[in-house]
Protein backbone atom coordinates (compact mmCIF):
# COMPACT_ATOMS: atom_id res chain seq x y z
CA UNK A 1 0.00 0.00 0.00
CA UNK A 2 1.34 3.43 -0.94
CA UNK A 3 2.58 5.61 1.94
CA UNK A 4 2.73 9.39 2.39
CA UNK A 5 4.71 10.71 5.37
CA UNK A 6 4.26 14.37 6.30
CA UNK A 7 7.36 14.98 8.45
CA UNK A 8 10.98 13.90 8.78
CA UNK A 9 14.25 15.65 9.69
CA UNK A 10 16.66 13.83 7.35
CA UNK A 11 17.77 17.09 5.69
CA UNK A 12 19.02 18.43 8.98
CA UNK A 13 21.16 15.30 9.49
CA UNK A 14 22.47 15.48 5.91
CA UNK A 15 23.42 19.12 6.59
CA UNK A 16 25.20 18.23 9.85
CA UNK A 17 27.28 15.48 8.23
CA UNK A 18 27.97 15.94 4.54
CA UNK A 19 29.45 12.43 4.30
CA UNK A 20 26.12 10.71 5.04
CA UNK A 21 24.62 8.92 2.07
CA UNK A 22 20.93 9.41 1.33
CA UNK A 23 20.89 6.19 -0.71
CA UNK A 24 21.74 3.94 2.22
CA UNK A 25 23.06 4.80 5.66
CA UNK A 26 22.78 3.32 9.13
CA UNK A 27 22.79 6.82 10.63
CA UNK A 28 19.67 7.94 8.73
CA UNK A 29 16.15 6.62 9.28
CA UNK A 30 14.91 7.98 5.94
CA UNK A 31 17.00 6.75 3.03
CA UNK A 32 16.18 5.84 -0.53
CA UNK A 33 16.52 2.20 0.51
CA UNK A 34 14.11 2.47 3.48
CA UNK A 35 11.62 4.53 1.44
CA UNK A 36 11.66 1.83 -1.25
CA UNK A 37 11.26 -0.96 1.28
CA UNK A 38 8.31 0.76 2.98
CA UNK A 39 6.73 1.88 -0.36
CA UNK A 40 6.83 5.53 0.66
CA UNK A 41 5.55 7.36 -2.42
CA UNK A 42 5.91 10.83 -0.89
CA UNK A 43 8.06 12.01 1.99
CA UNK A 44 7.85 15.58 3.31
CA UNK A 45 11.36 16.76 4.26
CA UNK A 46 11.43 19.49 6.91
CA UNK A 47 14.13 22.12 7.10
CA UNK A 48 14.99 22.12 10.80
CA UNK A 49 17.66 24.42 12.23
CA UNK A 50 18.91 22.87 15.45
CA UNK A 51 19.68 25.38 18.20
CA UNK A 52 22.96 23.59 18.93
CA UNK A 53 24.49 25.16 15.81
CA UNK A 54 23.80 28.72 16.92
CA UNK A 55 21.64 31.45 15.44
CA UNK A 56 19.05 30.40 12.89
CA UNK A 57 19.77 32.14 9.59
CA UNK A 58 18.38 32.18 6.07
CA UNK A 59 21.79 30.96 4.91
CA UNK A 60 21.17 27.70 6.81
CA UNK A 61 17.66 27.41 5.30
CA UNK A 62 19.14 27.78 1.82
CA UNK A 63 21.85 25.21 2.59
CA UNK A 64 19.21 22.56 3.36
CA UNK A 65 17.17 23.45 0.26
CA UNK A 66 20.37 23.03 -1.74
CA UNK A 67 21.03 19.60 -0.16
CA UNK A 68 17.47 18.52 -1.08
CA UNK A 69 17.92 19.82 -4.64
CA UNK A 70 21.43 18.54 -5.30
CA UNK A 71 21.49 15.23 -3.39
CA UNK A 72 17.87 13.99 -3.47
CA UNK A 73 16.43 15.48 -6.68
CA UNK A 74 19.29 16.05 -9.13
CA UNK A 75 20.71 12.60 -8.37
CA UNK A 76 17.43 11.20 -9.73
CA UNK A 77 16.48 9.57 -6.40
CA UNK A 78 13.27 11.58 -5.90
CA UNK A 79 10.85 13.73 -7.89
CA UNK A 80 10.11 17.21 -6.50
CA UNK A 81 6.47 17.85 -5.60
CA UNK A 82 5.58 21.54 -5.85
CA UNK A 83 2.33 21.80 -7.83
CA UNK A 84 -1.21 20.47 -7.58
CA UNK A 85 -1.13 19.00 -11.09
CA UNK A 86 1.68 16.60 -10.00
CA UNK A 87 -0.44 14.97 -7.28
CA UNK A 88 -2.14 12.46 -9.61
CA UNK A 89 1.32 11.24 -10.68
CA UNK A 90 2.22 10.73 -7.02
CA UNK A 91 -1.05 8.83 -6.51
CA UNK A 92 -0.89 6.60 -9.57
CA UNK A 93 2.80 6.32 -10.46
CA UNK A 94 5.64 4.25 -9.06
CA UNK A 95 8.13 7.07 -8.47
CA UNK A 96 9.27 8.36 -5.09
CA UNK A 97 8.55 12.03 -4.38
CA UNK A 98 9.78 14.65 -1.91
CA UNK A 99 8.31 17.95 -0.75
CA UNK A 100 10.00 20.63 1.39
CA UNK A 101 8.56 22.15 4.55
CA UNK A 102 10.05 24.60 7.03
CA UNK A 103 9.95 23.65 10.72
CA UNK A 104 9.71 27.09 12.34
CA UNK A 105 10.24 30.53 10.81
CA UNK A 106 13.34 31.31 12.92
CA UNK A 107 15.64 31.11 9.88
CA UNK A 108 13.56 33.65 7.94
CA UNK A 109 14.93 36.32 10.28
CA UNK A 110 11.66 38.28 10.32
CA UNK A 111 12.15 39.12 6.65
CA UNK A 112 9.10 38.67 4.38
CA UNK A 113 11.32 38.68 1.28
CA UNK A 114 12.69 35.40 2.58
CA UNK A 115 9.15 33.99 2.82
CA UNK A 116 8.67 34.80 -0.88
CA UNK A 117 12.07 33.33 -1.78
CA UNK A 118 11.21 30.12 0.07
CA UNK A 119 8.08 29.82 -2.02
CA UNK A 120 10.10 30.36 -5.22
CA UNK A 121 12.61 27.75 -3.99
CA UNK A 122 9.83 25.17 -3.57
CA UNK A 123 8.93 25.32 0.15
CA UNK A 124 5.23 24.46 0.41
CA UNK A 125 4.50 24.17 4.18
CA UNK A 126 5.71 26.31 7.06
CA UNK A 127 5.34 26.04 10.81
CA UNK A 128 5.64 29.34 12.64
CA UNK A 129 7.81 28.05 15.48
CA UNK A 130 9.72 25.14 16.88
CA UNK A 131 9.24 24.73 20.66
CA UNK A 132 10.41 28.20 21.70
CA UNK A 133 9.44 31.79 20.97
CA UNK A 134 10.71 33.53 17.84
CA UNK A 135 9.89 36.69 15.85
CA UNK A 136 6.64 35.19 14.53
CA UNK A 137 5.00 33.50 17.56
CA UNK A 138 5.49 31.55 20.76
CA UNK A 139 6.21 27.83 20.57
CA UNK A 140 4.40 25.33 22.73
CA UNK A 141 7.20 25.06 25.32
CA UNK A 142 7.48 28.84 25.85
CA UNK A 143 6.26 29.35 29.43
CA UNK A 144 4.42 32.64 28.91
CA UNK A 145 2.18 30.94 26.30
CA UNK A 146 1.83 33.96 24.01
CA UNK A 147 0.28 33.90 20.53
CA UNK A 148 1.31 35.59 17.27
CA UNK A 149 3.39 38.73 16.83
CA UNK A 150 2.39 41.41 14.32
CA UNK A 151 5.24 40.22 12.08
CA UNK A 152 3.96 36.66 12.43
CA UNK A 153 0.52 37.83 11.30
CA UNK A 154 2.04 39.47 8.20
CA UNK A 155 3.93 36.26 7.41
CA UNK A 156 0.71 34.23 7.70
CA UNK A 157 -1.12 36.57 5.32
CA UNK A 158 1.74 36.30 2.84
CA UNK A 159 1.81 32.49 3.10
CA UNK A 160 -1.95 32.43 2.42
CA UNK A 161 -1.46 34.66 -0.65
CA UNK A 162 1.48 32.70 -2.03
CA UNK A 163 0.05 29.21 -1.40
CA UNK A 164 2.35 28.11 1.43
CA UNK A 165 0.30 25.93 3.82
CA UNK A 166 0.66 26.47 7.57
CA UNK A 167 1.67 23.78 10.05
CA UNK A 168 0.59 24.04 13.72
CA UNK A 169 2.79 21.29 15.22
CA UNK A 170 5.02 23.00 17.86
CA UNK A 171 2.88 26.19 17.99
CA UNK A 172 1.56 27.45 21.36
CA UNK A 173 -2.14 26.90 22.10
CA UNK A 174 -2.78 30.67 22.01
CA UNK A 175 -0.92 30.89 18.69
CA UNK A 176 -2.98 28.01 17.32
CA UNK A 177 -6.29 29.80 17.97
CA UNK A 178 -5.07 33.14 16.61
CA UNK A 179 -3.78 31.39 13.49
CA UNK A 180 -7.04 29.43 13.08
CA UNK A 181 -8.91 32.74 13.17
CA UNK A 182 -6.60 34.46 10.70
CA UNK A 183 -5.78 31.83 8.06
CA UNK A 184 -7.80 31.59 4.87
CA UNK A 185 -6.46 28.07 4.15
CA UNK A 186 -6.95 24.89 6.22
CA UNK A 187 -4.21 24.06 8.72
CA UNK A 188 -1.94 21.02 8.95
CA UNK A 189 -0.58 19.47 12.12
CA UNK A 190 2.21 17.53 10.43
CA UNK A 191 3.49 15.59 13.46
CA UNK A 192 1.31 15.72 16.59
CA UNK A 193 -0.78 13.19 18.54
CA UNK A 194 -3.87 13.35 20.74
CA UNK A 195 -3.54 15.09 24.14
CA UNK A 196 -6.59 13.28 25.52
CA UNK A 197 -4.77 9.95 25.01
CA UNK A 198 -1.25 11.12 25.94
CA UNK A 199 -1.13 14.46 27.78
CA UNK A 200 2.06 15.93 26.33
CA UNK A 201 2.08 19.66 25.44
CA UNK A 202 3.13 18.80 21.85
CA UNK A 203 -0.16 16.94 21.34
CA UNK A 204 -3.47 18.46 20.21
CA UNK A 205 -6.44 18.81 22.54
CA UNK A 206 -9.92 17.81 21.39
CA UNK A 207 -10.94 21.41 20.61
CA UNK A 208 -7.90 21.86 18.38
CA UNK A 209 -8.59 18.55 16.63
CA UNK A 210 -12.24 19.55 16.07
CA UNK A 211 -11.12 22.92 14.65
CA UNK A 212 -8.70 21.31 12.18
CA UNK A 213 -11.40 18.86 11.08
CA UNK A 214 -13.98 21.66 10.71
CA UNK A 215 -11.69 23.56 8.30
CA UNK A 216 -10.90 20.31 6.40
CA UNK A 217 -7.26 20.41 7.49
CA UNK A 218 -5.06 17.38 8.21
CA UNK A 219 -3.49 15.77 11.27
CA UNK A 220 -0.35 13.63 10.90
CA UNK A 221 0.00 11.24 13.83
CA UNK A 222 3.62 10.89 14.81
CA UNK A 223 5.89 8.07 15.97
CA UNK A 224 7.67 9.96 18.77
CA UNK A 225 7.35 7.42 21.64
CA UNK A 226 6.72 9.97 24.41
CA UNK A 227 3.92 11.62 22.38
CA UNK A 228 2.21 8.23 22.09
CA UNK A 229 2.32 6.82 25.61
CA UNK A 230 3.55 8.17 28.91
CA UNK A 231 5.85 6.39 31.31
CA UNK A 232 5.67 2.84 29.95
CA UNK A 233 8.27 1.50 27.55
CA UNK A 234 8.75 0.07 25.07
CA UNK A 235 6.05 1.75 23.00
CA UNK A 236 4.50 -0.54 20.37
CA UNK A 237 2.81 0.30 17.05
CA UNK A 238 -0.53 -0.81 18.59
CA UNK A 239 -0.19 2.05 21.10
CA UNK A 240 -1.10 4.42 18.23
CA UNK A 241 -4.55 2.81 17.98
CA UNK A 242 -6.18 4.90 20.77
CA UNK A 243 -4.94 8.08 19.01
CA UNK A 244 -6.45 6.93 15.71
CA UNK A 245 -9.68 5.94 17.44
CA UNK A 246 -10.01 9.31 19.17
CA UNK A 247 -9.54 11.29 15.95
CA UNK A 248 -12.13 9.09 14.23
CA UNK A 249 -14.54 9.60 17.14
CA UNK A 250 -14.13 13.37 16.72
CA UNK A 251 -15.08 13.00 13.05
CA UNK A 252 -11.58 12.98 11.54
CA UNK A 253 -11.33 9.62 9.73
CA UNK A 254 -10.79 11.54 6.48
CA UNK A 255 -8.38 14.05 8.05
CA UNK A 256 -5.94 11.58 9.56
CA UNK A 257 -2.50 10.81 8.11
CA UNK A 258 1.03 10.16 9.44
CA UNK A 259 4.09 12.35 10.02
CA UNK A 260 6.71 10.04 11.51
CA UNK A 261 9.37 12.53 12.70
CA UNK A 262 11.98 10.00 11.56
CA UNK A 263 15.49 11.45 11.91
CA UNK A 264 14.10 13.90 14.46
CA UNK A 265 14.05 11.26 17.23
CA UNK A 266 16.64 9.17 19.04
CA UNK A 267 14.17 6.71 20.56
CA UNK A 268 11.78 4.76 18.37
CA UNK A 269 8.54 2.82 18.60
CA UNK A 270 9.51 -0.84 18.73
CA UNK A 271 8.95 -2.19 15.22
CA UNK A 272 8.51 1.27 13.69
CA UNK A 273 12.10 2.49 13.52
CA UNK A 274 12.30 3.71 9.93
CA UNK A 275 10.16 4.02 6.76
CA UNK A 276 11.02 0.42 5.85
CA UNK A 277 8.59 -0.65 8.61
CA UNK A 278 5.56 1.08 7.08
CA UNK A 279 4.18 -1.99 5.33
CA UNK A 280 4.19 -4.03 8.58
CA UNK A 281 2.48 -1.08 10.30
CA UNK A 282 -0.17 -1.06 7.55
CA UNK A 283 -0.76 -4.80 8.04
CA UNK A 284 -1.31 -4.18 11.75
CA UNK A 285 -3.88 -1.43 11.03
CA UNK A 286 -5.70 -3.72 8.59
CA UNK A 287 -6.39 -6.12 11.45
CA UNK A 288 -8.50 -3.44 13.13
CA UNK A 289 -9.88 -1.23 10.34
CA UNK A 290 -11.33 -1.68 6.83
CA UNK A 291 -8.96 -1.30 3.91
CA UNK A 292 -10.64 1.82 2.55
CA UNK A 293 -10.01 3.71 5.80
CA UNK A 294 -6.42 2.52 6.10
CA UNK A 295 -5.70 3.55 2.50
CA UNK A 296 -6.98 7.00 3.34
CA UNK A 297 -4.70 7.28 6.36
CA UNK A 298 -1.62 5.92 4.60
CA UNK A 299 -1.87 8.21 1.54
CA UNK A 300 -5.36 9.10 0.25
CA UNK A 301 -6.25 11.80 2.81
CA UNK A 302 -2.88 13.52 2.38
CA UNK A 303 -2.99 13.39 -1.43
CA UNK A 304 -6.58 14.68 -1.61
CA UNK A 305 -5.49 17.63 0.51
CA UNK A 306 -2.39 18.34 -1.58
CA UNK A 307 -4.36 18.07 -4.82
CA UNK A 308 -6.73 20.71 -3.54
CA UNK A 309 -4.30 23.06 -1.79
CA UNK A 310 -0.90 22.97 -3.48
CA UNK A 311 -0.53 25.92 -5.88
CA UNK A 312 -1.26 25.57 -9.56
CA UNK A 313 1.77 25.42 -11.79
CA UNK A 314 2.13 28.76 -13.58
CA UNK A 315 2.37 28.99 -17.38
CA UNK A 316 5.91 28.38 -18.58
CA UNK A 317 6.03 31.90 -20.11
CA UNK A 318 5.48 33.52 -16.74
CA UNK A 319 8.39 31.80 -14.98
ZN1 LIG B 1 9.20 18.69 15.17
Coordinates of C-alpha atoms in Angstrom, one line a residue, residues 7-9 12 45-50 100-107 123 125-131 134 167 169-170 190-191 202 261 264:
X7 CA 7.4 15.0 8.4
X8 CA 11.0 13.9 8.8
X9 CA 14.2 15.7 9.7
X12 CA 19.0 18.4 9.0
X45 CA 11.4 16.8 4.3
X46 CA 11.4 19.5 6.9
X47 CA 14.1 22.1 7.1
X48 CA 15.0 22.1 10.8
X49 CA 17.7 24.4 12.2
X50 CA 18.9 22.9 15.5
X100 CA 10.0 20.6 1.4
X101 CA 8.6 22.1 4.6
X102 CA 10.0 24.6 7.0
X103 CA 10.0 23.7 10.7
X104 CA 9.7 27.1 12.3
X105 CA 10.2 30.5 10.8
X106 CA 13.3 31.3 12.9
X107 CA 15.6 31.1 9.9
X123 CA 8.9 25.3 0.1
X125 CA 4.5 24.2 4.2
X126 CA 5.7 26.3 7.1
X127 CA 5.3 26.0 10.8
X128 CA 5.6 29.3 12.6
X129 CA 7.8 28.1 15.5
X130 CA 9.7 25.1 16.9
X131 CA 9.2 24.7 20.7
X134 CA 10.7 33.5 17.8
X167 CA 1.7 23.8 10.0
X169 CA 2.8 21.3 15.2
X170 CA 5.0 23.0 17.9
X190 CA 2.2 17.5 10.4
X191 CA 3.5 15.6 13.5
X202 CA 3.1 18.8 21.8
X261 CA 9.4 12.5 12.7
X264 CA 14.1 13.9 14.5

